Short mmCIF file of C-alpha atoms in Angstrom, two decimals:
data_model
loop_
_atom_site.label_atom_id
_atom_site.label_comp_id
_atom_site.label_asym_id
_atom_site.label_seq_id
_atom_site.Cartn_x
_atom_site.Cartn_y
_atom_site.Cartn_z
CA UNK M 1 -15.88 -13.13 -27.70
CA UNK M 2 -17.77 -10.51 -29.66
CA UNK M 3 -16.23 -7.49 -27.76
CA UNK M 4 -13.68 -5.23 -29.19
CA UNK M 5 -10.80 -4.30 -26.72
CA UNK M 6 -10.65 -0.97 -28.09
CA UNK M 7 -14.33 -0.55 -26.37
CA UNK M 8 -12.61 0.06 -22.96
CA UNK M 9 -11.46 3.58 -22.88
CA UNK M 10 -10.67 4.09 -19.10
CA UNK M 11 -9.08 7.02 -17.49
CA UNK M 12 -5.18 6.91 -17.92
CA UNK M 13 -2.93 6.63 -15.13
CA UNK M 14 -1.42 8.42 -13.72
CA UNK M 15 -3.69 11.41 -14.07
CA UNK M 16 -1.69 14.72 -14.55
CA UNK M 17 -2.12 18.28 -16.12
CA UNK M 18 -1.20 21.90 -15.60
CA UNK M 19 -1.30 21.51 -11.92
CA UNK M 20 1.64 18.95 -11.91
CA UNK M 21 3.33 21.11 -14.80
CA UNK M 22 3.25 24.57 -12.63
CA UNK M 23 4.42 22.58 -9.56
CA UNK M 24 7.54 21.33 -11.58
CA UNK M 25 8.12 24.92 -12.66
CA UNK M 26 7.89 26.21 -9.19
CA UNK M 27 10.29 23.55 -7.86
CA UNK M 28 12.84 24.16 -10.66
CA UNK M 29 12.68 27.97 -10.12
CA UNK M 30 13.67 27.72 -6.36
CA UNK M 31 17.11 27.15 -7.57
CA UNK M 32 17.43 24.75 -4.42
CA UNK M 33 16.26 20.99 -5.50
CA UNK M 34 16.79 18.99 -2.45
CA UNK M 35 14.74 19.19 0.68
CA UNK M 36 17.28 20.99 2.91
CA UNK M 37 17.40 23.98 0.91
CA UNK M 38 13.86 23.85 -0.72
CA UNK M 39 10.37 24.18 0.55
CA UNK M 40 8.30 21.84 -1.57
CA UNK M 41 9.24 18.59 0.65
CA UNK M 42 8.52 20.62 3.78
CA UNK M 43 5.38 22.07 2.43
CA UNK M 44 4.43 18.45 1.24
CA UNK M 45 4.79 16.86 4.45
CA UNK M 46 2.68 19.24 6.28
CA UNK M 47 -0.25 19.01 3.74
CA UNK M 48 0.13 15.18 3.83
CA UNK M 49 -0.12 15.01 7.36
CA UNK M 50 -2.99 17.32 7.78
CA UNK M 51 -4.92 15.32 5.08
CA UNK M 52 -4.37 12.08 7.06
CA UNK M 53 -4.95 13.31 10.50
CA UNK M 54 -1.31 12.88 11.57
CA UNK M 55 0.95 14.97 13.74
CA UNK M 56 3.98 14.72 11.57
CA UNK M 57 4.70 13.11 8.22
CA UNK M 58 8.25 12.61 6.73
CA UNK M 59 8.60 11.99 2.88
CA UNK M 60 11.35 9.51 1.66
CA UNK M 61 12.46 7.76 -1.50
CA UNK M 62 10.10 5.24 -1.84
CA UNK M 63 7.23 2.96 -0.10
CA UNK M 64 9.87 0.02 0.87
CA UNK M 65 12.38 2.78 2.43
CA UNK M 66 9.26 4.05 4.25
CA UNK M 67 8.65 0.85 5.95
CA UNK M 68 12.19 0.09 6.62
CA UNK M 69 12.86 3.39 8.16
CA UNK M 70 9.73 3.14 10.43
CA UNK M 71 10.47 -0.16 11.53
CA UNK M 72 14.07 1.03 12.45
CA UNK M 73 12.67 3.98 14.44
CA UNK M 74 10.44 1.46 16.27
CA UNK M 75 13.55 -0.75 17.41
CA UNK M 76 13.47 -3.45 14.97
CA UNK M 77 16.86 -5.16 14.33
CA UNK M 78 18.81 -8.38 14.78
CA UNK M 79 17.21 -10.51 17.20
CA UNK M 80 13.69 -9.23 16.72
CA UNK M 81 10.67 -10.57 14.87
CA UNK M 82 8.10 -8.68 13.11
CA UNK M 83 4.58 -10.14 12.14
CA UNK M 84 3.49 -9.62 8.74
CA UNK M 85 0.55 -10.92 6.86
CA UNK M 86 1.53 -13.84 4.16
CA UNK M 87 -0.64 -12.28 1.57
CA UNK M 88 1.26 -9.08 0.69
CA UNK M 89 3.66 -7.69 -1.96
CA UNK M 90 7.09 -8.99 -0.40
CA UNK M 91 8.34 -5.27 0.64
CA UNK M 92 6.07 -5.71 3.81
CA UNK M 93 8.54 -8.68 4.85
CA UNK M 94 11.80 -7.50 3.20
CA UNK M 95 11.55 -4.26 5.05
CA UNK M 96 12.19 -6.07 8.30
CA UNK M 97 14.36 -8.71 6.64
CA UNK M 98 16.79 -5.98 5.44
CA UNK M 99 17.10 -4.76 8.97
CA UNK M 100 18.18 -8.37 10.43
CA UNK M 101 14.94 -9.08 11.65
CA UNK M 102 12.88 -12.23 11.22
CA UNK M 103 9.71 -11.75 9.31
CA UNK M 104 7.01 -14.01 10.62
CA UNK M 105 4.27 -14.55 8.04
CA UNK M 106 0.59 -15.18 9.17
CA UNK M 107 -2.79 -15.88 7.63
CA UNK M 108 -5.27 -13.15 6.45
CA UNK M 109 -9.10 -12.96 6.54
CA UNK M 110 -10.89 -14.88 4.07
CA UNK M 111 -13.35 -11.84 2.96
CA UNK M 112 -11.10 -9.01 3.48
CA UNK M 113 -7.68 -10.12 2.59
CA UNK M 114 -6.05 -8.31 5.65
CA UNK M 115 -4.00 -9.75 8.53
CA UNK M 116 -6.00 -12.07 10.91
CA UNK M 117 -5.79 -10.79 14.55
CA UNK M 118 -6.19 -14.33 15.66
CA UNK M 119 -3.52 -15.56 13.75
CA UNK M 120 -1.37 -12.46 14.94
CA UNK M 121 -2.32 -13.35 18.70
CA UNK M 122 -0.86 -16.92 18.11
CA UNK M 123 2.31 -15.75 16.54
CA UNK M 124 3.24 -13.26 19.14
CA UNK M 125 6.24 -13.95 21.37
CA UNK M 126 9.03 -12.61 23.63
CA UNK M 127 10.97 -11.55 20.19
CA UNK M 128 7.87 -9.83 18.58
CA UNK M 129 9.12 -6.16 18.09
CA UNK M 130 6.22 -4.91 15.87
CA UNK M 131 3.02 -6.05 13.87
CA UNK M 132 2.53 -4.68 10.50
CA UNK M 133 -1.07 -5.13 9.17
CA UNK M 134 -1.39 -4.17 5.32
CA UNK M 135 -4.41 -2.29 4.37
CA UNK M 136 -5.09 -4.59 1.48
CA UNK M 137 -6.40 -2.83 -1.70
CA UNK M 138 -7.41 0.16 0.71
CA UNK M 139 -9.62 -2.19 2.99
CA UNK M 140 -8.30 -1.18 6.51
CA UNK M 141 -7.11 -4.15 8.53
CA UNK M 142 -9.13 -4.86 11.90
CA UNK M 143 -7.36 -1.96 13.79
CA UNK M 144 -9.74 -2.42 17.10
CA UNK M 145 -8.85 -5.96 17.55
CA UNK M 146 -4.98 -5.43 16.58
CA UNK M 147 -4.70 -2.28 18.90
CA UNK M 148 -5.99 -4.20 21.96
CA UNK M 149 -3.95 -7.11 21.06
CA UNK M 150 -0.82 -5.06 20.88
CA UNK M 151 -1.28 -2.70 23.55
CA UNK M 152 -1.69 -5.58 26.09
CA UNK M 153 1.32 -7.14 24.62
CA UNK M 154 3.22 -3.59 24.73
CA UNK M 155 4.13 -4.25 20.97
CA UNK M 156 3.74 -1.20 18.36
CA UNK M 157 1.84 -1.45 15.25
CA UNK M 158 3.15 -0.46 11.92
CA UNK M 159 0.35 0.30 9.40
CA UNK M 160 1.51 -0.71 5.80
CA UNK M 161 -0.54 1.98 4.14
CA UNK M 162 0.74 1.77 0.69
CA UNK M 163 -2.70 1.07 -0.82
CA UNK M 164 -4.44 3.06 1.94
CA UNK M 165 -4.07 6.81 0.94
CA UNK M 166 -7.35 8.59 2.29
CA UNK M 167 -8.75 5.73 4.00
CA UNK M 168 -10.71 6.02 7.23
CA UNK M 169 -11.60 3.59 9.97
CA UNK M 170 -14.80 4.46 12.06
CA UNK M 171 -14.36 7.85 11.12
CA UNK M 172 -10.72 8.19 11.88
CA UNK M 173 -8.18 8.85 9.19
CA UNK M 174 -4.97 6.63 9.19
CA UNK M 175 -2.90 9.09 11.02
CA UNK M 176 -5.43 9.42 13.74
CA UNK M 177 -5.16 5.76 14.64
CA UNK M 178 -2.39 6.36 17.07
CA UNK M 179 0.55 4.38 15.22
CA UNK M 180 3.22 4.81 12.79
CA UNK M 181 2.02 4.33 9.08
CA UNK M 182 3.78 4.00 6.05
CA UNK M 183 2.71 4.90 2.33
CA UNK M 184 4.04 4.32 -1.30
CA UNK M 185 3.90 6.94 -4.00
CA UNK M 186 5.11 4.18 -6.93
CA UNK M 187 3.73 4.84 -10.16
CA UNK M 188 0.58 2.51 -9.78
CA UNK M 189 -0.29 4.09 -6.36
CA UNK M 190 -3.25 6.24 -5.70
CA UNK M 191 -1.19 9.10 -5.78
CA UNK M 192 2.28 9.17 -7.53
CA UNK M 193 5.39 10.72 -8.51
CA UNK M 194 6.96 7.94 -10.16
CA UNK M 195 8.62 6.60 -6.89
CA UNK M 196 8.32 8.14 -3.54
CA UNK M 197 7.00 7.26 0.03
CA UNK M 198 5.87 8.73 3.41
CA UNK M 199 5.67 7.87 6.98
CA UNK M 200 3.12 9.51 9.44
CA UNK M 201 3.94 9.70 13.00
CA UNK M 202 1.83 9.93 16.18
CA UNK M 203 4.86 11.74 18.20
CA UNK M 204 7.52 14.41 17.69
CA UNK M 205 10.02 11.96 19.39
CA UNK M 206 9.42 9.41 16.46
CA UNK M 207 9.50 12.05 13.67
CA UNK M 208 12.70 13.51 14.85
CA UNK M 209 14.48 9.97 15.09
CA UNK M 210 13.11 9.14 11.67
CA UNK M 211 14.39 12.56 10.22
CA UNK M 212 17.99 11.89 11.35
CA UNK M 213 18.16 8.30 10.07
CA UNK M 214 16.62 9.51 6.43
CA UNK M 215 19.25 11.85 6.36
CA UNK M 216 22.49 9.80 7.05
CA UNK M 217 21.92 10.53 10.83
CA UNK M 218 22.44 14.30 10.36
CA UNK M 219 20.41 17.11 11.72
CA UNK M 220 18.95 19.75 9.49
CA UNK M 221 20.99 22.43 10.74
CA UNK M 222 24.09 20.69 11.06
CA UNK M 223 27.10 22.05 9.18
CA UNK M 224 30.13 20.54 10.72
CA UNK M 225 29.16 16.64 9.57
CA UNK M 226 27.98 15.54 13.16
CA UNK M 227 25.88 12.41 12.49
CA UNK M 228 24.19 11.62 15.38
CA UNK M 229 22.89 8.32 14.40
CA UNK M 230 23.36 5.74 11.66
CA UNK M 231 21.28 5.96 8.65
CA UNK M 232 20.98 6.43 5.16
CA UNK M 233 19.75 8.65 2.46
CA UNK M 234 15.95 8.45 2.02
CA UNK M 235 15.52 11.80 1.36
CA UNK M 236 12.92 12.87 -1.06
CA UNK M 237 13.67 15.53 -3.88
CA UNK M 238 11.87 18.84 -4.39
CA UNK M 239 10.38 17.75 -7.84
CA UNK M 240 8.64 14.70 -6.60
CA UNK M 241 7.15 16.46 -3.70
CA UNK M 242 5.80 19.41 -5.86
CA UNK M 243 4.16 16.57 -8.16
CA UNK M 244 3.00 14.91 -4.93
CA UNK M 245 1.21 18.21 -3.79
CA UNK M 246 -0.66 18.31 -7.02
CA UNK M 247 -1.81 14.58 -6.65
CA UNK M 248 -2.74 15.24 -3.36
CA UNK M 249 -5.28 17.92 -4.60
CA UNK M 250 -6.94 15.20 -6.95
CA UNK M 251 -7.03 12.26 -4.34
CA UNK M 252 -10.40 13.15 -2.72
CA UNK M 253 -12.27 13.31 -5.81
CA UNK M 254 -10.77 10.32 -7.08
CA UNK M 255 -11.91 8.25 -3.93
CA UNK M 256 -15.48 9.77 -4.09
CA UNK M 257 -15.72 8.21 -7.77
CA UNK M 258 -14.30 4.84 -6.57
CA UNK M 259 -16.40 4.66 -3.87
CA UNK M 260 -19.26 4.93 -5.96
CA UNK M 261 -18.38 2.61 -8.73
CA UNK M 262 -16.92 -0.25 -6.44
CA UNK M 263 -20.33 -1.40 -5.02
CA UNK M 264 -22.14 -1.40 -8.33
CA UNK M 265 -19.17 -3.62 -9.81
CA UNK M 266 -18.96 -5.68 -6.58
CA UNK M 267 -22.68 -6.60 -6.89
CA UNK M 268 -22.34 -7.31 -10.65
CA UNK M 269 -19.25 -9.51 -9.80
CA UNK M 270 -21.12 -11.33 -7.03
CA UNK M 271 -23.77 -12.28 -9.78
CA UNK M 272 -21.21 -14.28 -11.80
CA UNK M 273 -21.09 -17.80 -11.04
CA UNK M 274 -17.96 -18.76 -9.25
CA UNK M 275 -16.65 -15.14 -8.50
CA UNK M 276 -16.38 -13.76 -5.17
CA UNK M 277 -15.60 -10.15 -4.62
CA UNK M 278 -13.29 -8.60 -1.75
CA UNK M 279 -15.49 -8.02 1.12
CA UNK M 280 -15.59 -5.15 3.21
CA UNK M 281 -15.56 -4.45 6.88
CA UNK M 282 -18.01 -1.67 7.22
CA UNK M 283 -16.09 -0.05 10.00
CA UNK M 284 -13.84 1.07 7.14
CA UNK M 285 -16.23 3.79 6.39
CA UNK M 286 -14.02 5.38 3.68
CA UNK M 287 -11.80 3.07 1.43
CA UNK M 288 -10.06 4.54 -1.57
CA UNK M 289 -9.93 0.89 -3.60
CA UNK M 290 -6.64 0.65 -4.65
CA UNK M 291 -7.44 -2.60 -6.33
CA UNK M 292 -10.86 -3.79 -7.65
CA UNK M 293 -10.17 -7.45 -6.20
CA UNK M 294 -12.07 -10.76 -6.55
CA UNK M 295 -11.58 -14.48 -6.32
CA UNK M 296 -12.60 -17.69 -8.21
CA UNK M 297 -12.35 -19.98 -5.43
CA UNK M 298 -11.36 -23.47 -6.74
CA UNK M 299 -9.99 -22.43 -10.20
CA UNK M 300 -6.30 -23.02 -9.54
CA UNK M 301 -3.47 -21.05 -10.18
CA UNK M 302 -2.90 -22.31 -14.01
CA UNK M 303 -6.33 -21.74 -14.87
CA UNK M 304 -6.38 -18.18 -12.97
CA UNK M 305 -3.37 -17.12 -14.76
CA UNK M 306 -5.42 -17.97 -18.23
CA UNK M 307 -8.27 -16.01 -17.08
CA UNK M 308 -6.17 -12.99 -16.52
CA UNK M 309 -4.51 -13.37 -20.01
CA UNK M 310 -8.02 -13.43 -21.53
CA UNK M 311 -9.04 -10.46 -19.47
CA UNK M 312 -6.14 -8.46 -20.71
CA UNK M 313 -6.79 -9.51 -24.25
CA UNK M 314 -10.10 -8.16 -23.91
CA UNK M 315 -8.87 -4.70 -22.82
CA UNK M 316 -9.03 -5.08 -18.99
CA UNK M 317 -5.79 -3.92 -16.96
CA UNK M 318 -5.78 -7.33 -14.94
CA UNK M 319 -3.43 -8.84 -12.96
CA UNK M 320 -2.85 -12.08 -10.79
CA UNK M 321 -3.03 -11.53 -6.87
CA UNK M 322 0.24 -11.47 -4.96
CA UNK M 323 1.95 -14.75 -4.30
CA UNK M 324 2.34 -15.66 -0.66
CA UNK M 325 5.65 -14.02 0.46
CA UNK M 326 6.97 -17.49 1.60
CA UNK M 327 6.63 -18.86 -1.69
CA UNK M 328 9.14 -16.61 -3.24
CA UNK M 329 12.77 -17.22 -3.22
CA UNK M 330 13.62 -13.74 -2.08
CA UNK M 331 11.90 -14.36 1.40
CA UNK M 332 14.38 -16.98 2.29
CA UNK M 333 17.41 -15.39 1.42
CA UNK M 334 18.08 -13.93 4.69
CA UNK M 335 16.33 -13.39 8.06
CA UNK M 336 13.56 -16.25 7.17
CA UNK M 337 11.88 -17.99 10.17
CA UNK M 338 12.99 -21.41 11.10
CA UNK M 339 10.35 -23.31 9.42
CA UNK M 340 9.65 -24.84 5.85
CA UNK M 341 7.42 -23.48 3.31
CA UNK M 342 5.07 -26.12 3.88
CA UNK M 343 5.00 -25.54 7.50
CA UNK M 344 3.90 -22.01 6.95
CA UNK M 345 1.37 -23.11 4.36
CA UNK M 346 -0.46 -25.38 6.89
CA UNK M 347 -1.14 -22.33 8.82
CA UNK M 348 -2.05 -19.98 6.34
CA UNK M 349 -4.72 -21.47 4.17
CA UNK M 350 -6.38 -18.38 3.35
CA UNK M 351 -3.05 -16.87 1.84
CA UNK M 352 -2.72 -20.23 -0.21
CA UNK M 353 -5.75 -20.05 -1.51
CA UNK M 354 -5.20 -16.10 -2.52
CA UNK M 355 -2.27 -17.20 -4.15
CA UNK M 356 -3.95 -19.62 -6.52
CA UNK M 357 -7.25 -17.88 -7.17
CA UNK M 358 -7.31 -14.04 -6.61
CA UNK M 359 -7.49 -11.53 -9.45
CA UNK M 360 -7.22 -7.64 -9.40
CA UNK M 361 -8.32 -4.79 -11.83
CA UNK M 362 -6.29 -1.62 -11.73
CA UNK M 363 -7.93 1.12 -9.82
CA UNK M 364 -8.36 3.35 -12.91
CA UNK M 365 -11.29 0.99 -13.99
CA UNK M 366 -13.18 2.40 -10.96
CA UNK M 367 -12.82 6.00 -12.21
CA UNK M 368 -14.69 4.71 -15.36
CA UNK M 369 -18.38 5.30 -16.02
CA UNK M 370 -21.37 3.26 -14.42
CA UNK M 371 -21.88 1.79 -17.99
CA UNK M 372 -18.27 0.57 -17.84
CA UNK M 373 -18.75 -1.34 -14.66
CA UNK M 374 -21.53 -3.49 -16.46
CA UNK M 375 -19.12 -3.74 -19.35
CA UNK M 376 -16.39 -4.99 -17.02
CA UNK M 377 -18.51 -7.46 -15.37
CA UNK M 378 -19.87 -8.85 -18.92
CA UNK M 379 -16.28 -9.39 -19.88
CA UNK M 380 -15.66 -11.30 -16.82
CA UNK M 381 -18.57 -13.64 -17.08
CA UNK M 382 -17.75 -14.20 -20.83
CA UNK M 383 -14.32 -15.45 -19.79
CA UNK M 384 -15.10 -17.26 -16.83
CA UNK M 385 -17.80 -19.31 -18.79
CA UNK M 386 -14.33 -20.35 -20.89
CA UNK M 387 -12.09 -20.66 -17.90
#
């Protein structure tokens, strides 16, 4: 194609430096490496909560556990249902299913790829215990519509904010939206310690319940093995928290850069015949851009996969979009709805299309230069001509 893959020298991910090295030494030198005896986790929780405008934050082992813990605190369990977007990473549904609740997939908006409030309204019923919007690729779901819908029904929202560190909706940070939110710090996320997660809470009561359940049901001051609730060990270690404190300091500047680059790249992608970049709800006034996403409507899954292979060969960190959760065997292993795959597919046409035709680029591409945005678009255009 006349372009060397070596021409792309995007910033590496994860990014790290002396701040992370000093943080690890600081945690090491404490001589106490778990959260009960150390200070790094406690301090990280305070800093993370403050950054996201939340009264409380609890650090946990990973993003999937963050969702599972949050759902349990909200009362989700056997006999209940949780409404989730059909187009998402499967942890969104499996966190509910692991608790014995039925995950009910609903369709997403064709432009933003976030859960469709109308589809949520159609799926709500007497067993609905929670609604879980996913802020796909950093685009915040329509929280205005969802908050009105769930408030009227008396059902809590759990924001899956694994892609949305630092996001804002109409000037409000994720933790200021009045609902519980779960974050991930897995290796590819916008801030990372390899693994890790966090949950933000609007009330002390929810935080206290979560703390017990993330620490085997044991209060932090207990010395006599009184376990007040059931639970598991979802505690974050001091080393991870120390790294995440340094990562949090980097986040705002990285978001600034991605917010500058995405409008340029999106406009260039929109000029390529057949390519449709992910849309943006302008009420989402700060988008951290976890993914640079686009669609090629009508391309089909096989040709889409070949397109991604070509982009990788040309040096782009490209990936196929998520598969609709009901099209994975793991979804059906336990606590699945009493429907067939095709039943769900018929009411999720947008998720079906995204399964076949969506592509995303790693967010480190958006930390590149303006010229690199032009180079990315040129490679995609050349690859599309051969798709």
